[in-house]
CSV table of N, CA, C and O in Angstrom, one decimal:
chain,number,residue,atom,x,y,z
D,1,MET,N,179.0,22.6,-83.6
D,1,MET,CA,178.8,22.8,-82.2
D,1,MET,C,179.0,21.5,-81.4
D,1,MET,O,179.2,21.6,-80.2
D,2,ASP,N,179.0,20.4,-82.1
D,2,ASP,CA,179.2,19.1,-81.3
D,2,ASP,C,180.6,19.1,-80.7
D,2,ASP,O,180.7,18.6,-79.5
D,3,TRP,N,181.6,19.7,-81.3
D,3,TRP,CA,182.9,19.6,-80.7
D,3,TRP,C,183.0,20.5,-79.4
D,3,TRP,O,183.6,20.1,-78.5
D,4,PHE,N,182.2,21.6,-79.4
D,4,PHE,CA,182.2,22.4,-78.3
D,4,PHE,C,181.4,21.7,-77.1
D,4,PHE,O,181.9,21.8,-76.0
D,5,LYS,N,180.3,21.1,-77.4
D,5,LYS,CA,179.6,20.3,-76.4
D,5,LYS,C,180.5,19.2,-75.8
D,5,LYS,O,180.5,19.0,-74.6
D,6,ASP,N,181.2,18.5,-76.7
D,6,ASP,CA,182.1,17.5,-76.2
D,6,ASP,C,183.2,18.1,-75.3
D,6,ASP,O,183.6,17.5,-74.3
D,7,LEU,N,183.7,19.2,-75.7
D,7,LEU,CA,184.8,19.9,-74.9
D,7,LEU,C,184.2,20.2,-73.5
D,7,LEU,O,184.9,20.0,-72.5
D,8,VAL,N,183.1,20.8,-73.5
D,8,VAL,CA,182.5,21.2,-72.2
D,8,VAL,C,182.2,20.0,-71.3
D,8,VAL,O,182.5,19.9,-70.1
D,9,ASN,N,181.6,18.9,-71.9
D,9,ASN,CA,181.3,17.7,-71.2
D,9,ASN,C,182.6,17.0,-70.7
D,9,ASN,O,182.7,16.6,-69.5
D,10,ASP,N,183.6,17.0,-71.5
D,10,ASP,CA,184.9,16.4,-71.1
D,10,ASP,C,185.6,17.2,-70.0
D,10,ASP,O,186.1,16.7,-69.0
D,11,THR,N,185.5,18.5,-70.1
D,11,THR,CA,186.1,19.4,-69.0
D,11,THR,C,185.3,19.2,-67.7
D,11,THR,O,185.9,19.1,-66.7
D,12,TYR,N,184.0,19.1,-67.8
D,12,TYR,CA,183.2,18.9,-66.6
D,12,TYR,C,183.6,17.6,-65.9
D,12,TYR,O,183.7,17.5,-64.7
D,13,ALA,N,183.7,16.5,-66.8
D,13,ALA,CA,184.0,15.2,-66.2
D,13,ALA,C,185.4,15.2,-65.6
D,13,ALA,O,185.6,14.4,-64.6
D,14,ARG,N,186.3,16.0,-66.0
D,14,ARG,CA,187.7,16.0,-65.5
D,14,ARG,C,187.9,17.2,-64.5
D,14,ARG,O,189.1,17.5,-64.1
D,15,ARG,N,186.9,17.8,-64.0
D,15,ARG,CA,187.0,19.0,-63.2
D,15,ARG,C,187.8,18.8,-61.9
D,15,ARG,O,188.5,19.7,-61.5
D,16,ASP,N,187.8,17.6,-61.4
D,16,ASP,CA,188.6,17.4,-60.2
D,16,ASP,C,190.1,17.2,-60.5
D,16,ASP,O,190.9,17.3,-59.6
D,17,GLN,N,190.4,17.0,-61.7
D,17,GLN,CA,191.8,16.8,-62.1
D,17,GLN,C,192.5,18.0,-62.7
D,17,GLN,O,193.7,18.1,-62.9
D,18,ILE,N,191.7,19.1,-62.9
D,18,ILE,CA,192.2,20.3,-63.5
D,18,ILE,C,192.6,21.3,-62.5
D,18,ILE,O,191.8,21.6,-61.6
D,19,GLU,N,193.8,21.7,-62.5
D,19,GLU,CA,194.3,22.7,-61.6
D,19,GLU,C,194.1,24.1,-62.1
D,19,GLU,O,194.6,24.4,-63.2
D,20,PRO,N,193.5,25.0,-61.4
D,20,PRO,CA,193.2,26.4,-61.9
D,20,PRO,C,194.5,27.1,-62.1
D,20,PRO,O,195.5,26.9,-61.4
D,21,LEU,N,194.6,28.0,-63.1
D,21,LEU,CA,195.7,28.8,-63.3
D,21,LEU,C,195.4,30.2,-62.9
D,21,LEU,O,194.5,30.9,-63.4
D,22,TYR,N,196.0,30.7,-61.8
D,22,TYR,CA,195.7,32.0,-61.2
D,22,TYR,C,196.5,33.2,-61.7
D,22,TYR,O,196.3,34.3,-61.3
D,23,ILE,N,197.4,32.9,-62.7
D,23,ILE,CA,198.3,34.0,-63.2
D,23,ILE,C,197.4,34.8,-64.2
D,23,ILE,O,196.8,34.2,-65.1
D,24,ARG,N,197.4,36.1,-64.0
D,24,ARG,CA,196.7,37.0,-65.0
D,24,ARG,C,197.5,37.2,-66.2
D,24,ARG,O,198.7,37.5,-66.2
D,25,ARG,N,196.9,37.0,-67.4
D,25,ARG,CA,197.6,37.1,-68.6
D,25,ARG,C,197.4,38.6,-69.2
D,25,ARG,O,196.4,39.2,-68.9
D,26,GLN,N,198.4,39.0,-69.9
D,26,GLN,CA,198.3,40.4,-70.5
D,26,GLN,C,197.5,40.3,-71.8
D,26,GLN,O,197.6,39.3,-72.6
D,27,ARG,N,196.7,41.3,-72.0
D,27,ARG,CA,195.9,41.4,-73.3
D,27,ARG,C,196.9,41.7,-74.4
D,27,ARG,O,197.8,42.6,-74.3
D,28,PRO,N,196.8,41.0,-75.6
D,28,PRO,CA,197.7,41.3,-76.7
D,28,PRO,C,197.5,42.7,-77.3
D,28,PRO,O,196.3,43.2,-77.3
D,29,THR,N,198.5,43.3,-77.8
D,29,THR,CA,198.4,44.6,-78.4
D,29,THR,C,197.8,44.4,-79.8
D,29,THR,O,197.8,43.2,-80.4
D,30,ALA,N,197.4,45.5,-80.4
D,30,ALA,CA,196.9,45.4,-81.8
D,30,ALA,C,197.9,44.9,-82.8
D,30,ALA,O,197.6,44.1,-83.7
D,31,LEU,N,199.1,45.3,-82.6
D,31,LEU,CA,200.2,44.8,-83.5
D,31,LEU,C,200.5,43.3,-83.4
D,31,LEU,O,200.8,42.6,-84.3
D,32,GLU,N,200.4,42.8,-82.1
D,32,GLU,CA,200.6,41.4,-81.9
D,32,GLU,C,199.4,40.6,-82.6
D,32,GLU,O,199.7,39.5,-83.2
D,33,ILE,N,198.2,41.1,-82.5
D,33,ILE,CA,197.1,40.4,-83.2
D,33,ILE,C,197.2,40.5,-84.7
D,33,ILE,O,197.0,39.5,-85.4
D,34,TYR,N,197.7,41.7,-85.2
D,34,TYR,CA,197.8,41.9,-86.6
D,34,TYR,C,198.8,40.9,-87.3
D,34,TYR,O,198.6,40.5,-88.4
D,35,LYS,N,199.8,40.5,-86.5
D,35,LYS,CA,200.8,39.5,-87.1
D,35,LYS,C,200.1,38.2,-87.5
D,35,LYS,O,200.6,37.5,-88.3
D,36,TYR,N,199.0,37.9,-86.8
D,36,TYR,CA,198.3,36.6,-87.1
D,36,TYR,C,197.2,36.8,-88.3
D,36,TYR,O,196.6,35.8,-88.7
D,37,LEU,N,197.0,38.0,-88.7
D,37,LEU,CA,196.0,38.2,-89.7
D,37,LEU,C,196.6,38.2,-91.1
D,37,LEU,O,197.8,38.4,-91.2
D,38,PRO,N,195.8,37.9,-92.2
D,38,PRO,CA,196.4,37.8,-93.5
D,38,PRO,C,197.0,39.1,-94.0
D,38,PRO,O,197.9,39.1,-94.9
D,39,GLY,N,196.5,40.3,-93.6
D,39,GLY,CA,197.0,41.6,-94.1
D,39,GLY,C,196.6,41.9,-95.5
D,39,GLY,O,197.2,42.7,-96.1
D,40,LYS,N,195.5,41.3,-96.0
D,40,LYS,CA,195.1,41.6,-97.3
D,40,LYS,C,194.1,42.7,-97.4
D,40,LYS,O,193.8,43.2,-98.5
D,41,ASN,N,193.5,43.2,-96.3
D,41,ASN,CA,192.5,44.3,-96.3
D,41,ASN,C,191.4,44.0,-97.3
D,41,ASN,O,191.0,44.9,-98.0
D,42,CYS,N,190.9,42.8,-97.2
D,42,CYS,CA,189.9,42.3,-98.2
D,42,CYS,C,188.4,42.8,-97.8
D,42,CYS,O,187.5,42.7,-98.7
D,43,LYS,N,188.3,43.3,-96.6
D,43,LYS,CA,187.0,43.8,-96.1
D,43,LYS,C,185.9,42.7,-96.0
D,43,LYS,O,184.7,43.0,-95.8
D,44,GLN,N,186.2,41.4,-96.1
D,44,GLN,CA,185.3,40.3,-96.0
D,44,GLN,C,184.7,40.2,-94.5
D,44,GLN,O,183.6,39.8,-94.3
D,45,CYS,N,185.5,40.7,-93.6
D,45,CYS,CA,185.0,40.7,-92.2
D,45,CYS,C,184.1,41.9,-91.8
D,45,CYS,O,183.5,41.9,-90.7
D,46,GLY,N,184.0,42.9,-92.7
D,46,GLY,CA,183.2,44.0,-92.5
D,46,GLY,C,184.0,45.2,-92.0
D,46,GLY,O,183.4,46.3,-91.8
D,47,GLU,N,185.3,45.1,-91.8
D,47,GLU,CA,186.1,46.2,-91.4
D,47,GLU,C,187.0,46.6,-92.6
D,47,GLU,O,187.3,45.8,-93.5
D,48,PRO,N,187.4,47.9,-92.6
D,48,PRO,CA,188.1,48.4,-93.8
D,48,PRO,C,189.5,47.8,-93.9
D,48,PRO,O,190.0,47.6,-95.0
D,49,THR,N,190.2,47.5,-92.8
D,49,THR,CA,191.6,46.9,-92.9
D,49,THR,C,191.8,45.9,-91.8
D,49,THR,O,191.0,45.8,-90.8
D,50,CYS,N,192.8,45.1,-92.0
D,50,CYS,CA,193.2,44.1,-91.0
D,50,CYS,C,193.6,44.7,-89.7
D,50,CYS,O,193.4,44.2,-88.6
D,51,LEU,N,194.3,45.9,-89.8
D,51,LEU,CA,194.7,46.6,-88.6
D,51,LEU,C,193.5,47.1,-87.8
D,51,LEU,O,193.5,47.0,-86.5
D,52,ALA,N,192.4,47.4,-88.4
D,52,ALA,CA,191.2,47.8,-87.7
D,52,ALA,C,190.6,46.6,-87.0
D,52,ALA,O,190.2,46.8,-85.8
D,53,VAL,N,190.7,45.4,-87.5
D,53,VAL,CA,190.2,44.2,-86.9
D,53,VAL,C,191.1,44.0,-85.6
D,53,VAL,O,190.6,43.6,-84.6
D,54,ALA,N,192.4,44.1,-85.8
D,54,ALA,CA,193.3,43.9,-84.7
D,54,ALA,C,193.1,44.9,-83.6
D,54,ALA,O,193.2,44.5,-82.4
D,55,GLN,N,192.8,46.1,-83.9
D,55,GLN,CA,192.5,47.1,-82.9
D,55,GLN,C,191.3,46.8,-82.1
D,55,GLN,O,191.3,46.9,-80.9
D,56,LEU,N,190.3,46.3,-82.8
D,56,LEU,CA,189.0,45.9,-82.1
D,56,LEU,C,189.3,44.7,-81.2
D,56,LEU,O,188.8,44.6,-80.0
D,57,GLY,N,190.2,43.8,-81.6
D,57,GLY,CA,190.5,42.6,-80.8
D,57,GLY,C,191.4,42.9,-79.6
D,57,GLY,O,191.4,42.2,-78.6
D,58,SER,N,192.0,44.1,-79.6
D,58,SER,CA,192.9,44.4,-78.5
D,58,SER,C,192.2,45.2,-77.4
D,58,SER,O,192.8,45.5,-76.3
D,59,GLN,N,191.0,45.7,-77.7
D,59,GLN,CA,190.3,46.5,-76.7
D,59,GLN,C,189.5,45.7,-75.7
D,59,GLN,O,189.0,44.6,-76.0
D,60,PRO,N,189.5,46.1,-74.4
D,60,PRO,CA,188.8,45.3,-73.4
D,60,PRO,C,187.3,45.3,-73.7
D,60,PRO,O,186.7,46.3,-74.3
D,61,GLY,N,186.6,44.2,-73.2
D,61,GLY,CA,185.2,44.1,-73.2
D,61,GLY,C,184.6,43.9,-74.5
D,61,GLY,O,183.5,43.8,-74.9
């Protein structure tokens, strides 16, 4: 968690130099997320397949 604390503190210190990005980004599809997963369906994450994990990641909220 130290790296996260340092990131937040650094961002706050540079807040006047950071220009906001107002472009809305598209949510990735389940297949786009699936491409980054190992595809082994090992169930170590608690889901039955990697595609199920990707589907959860592509849903809003």
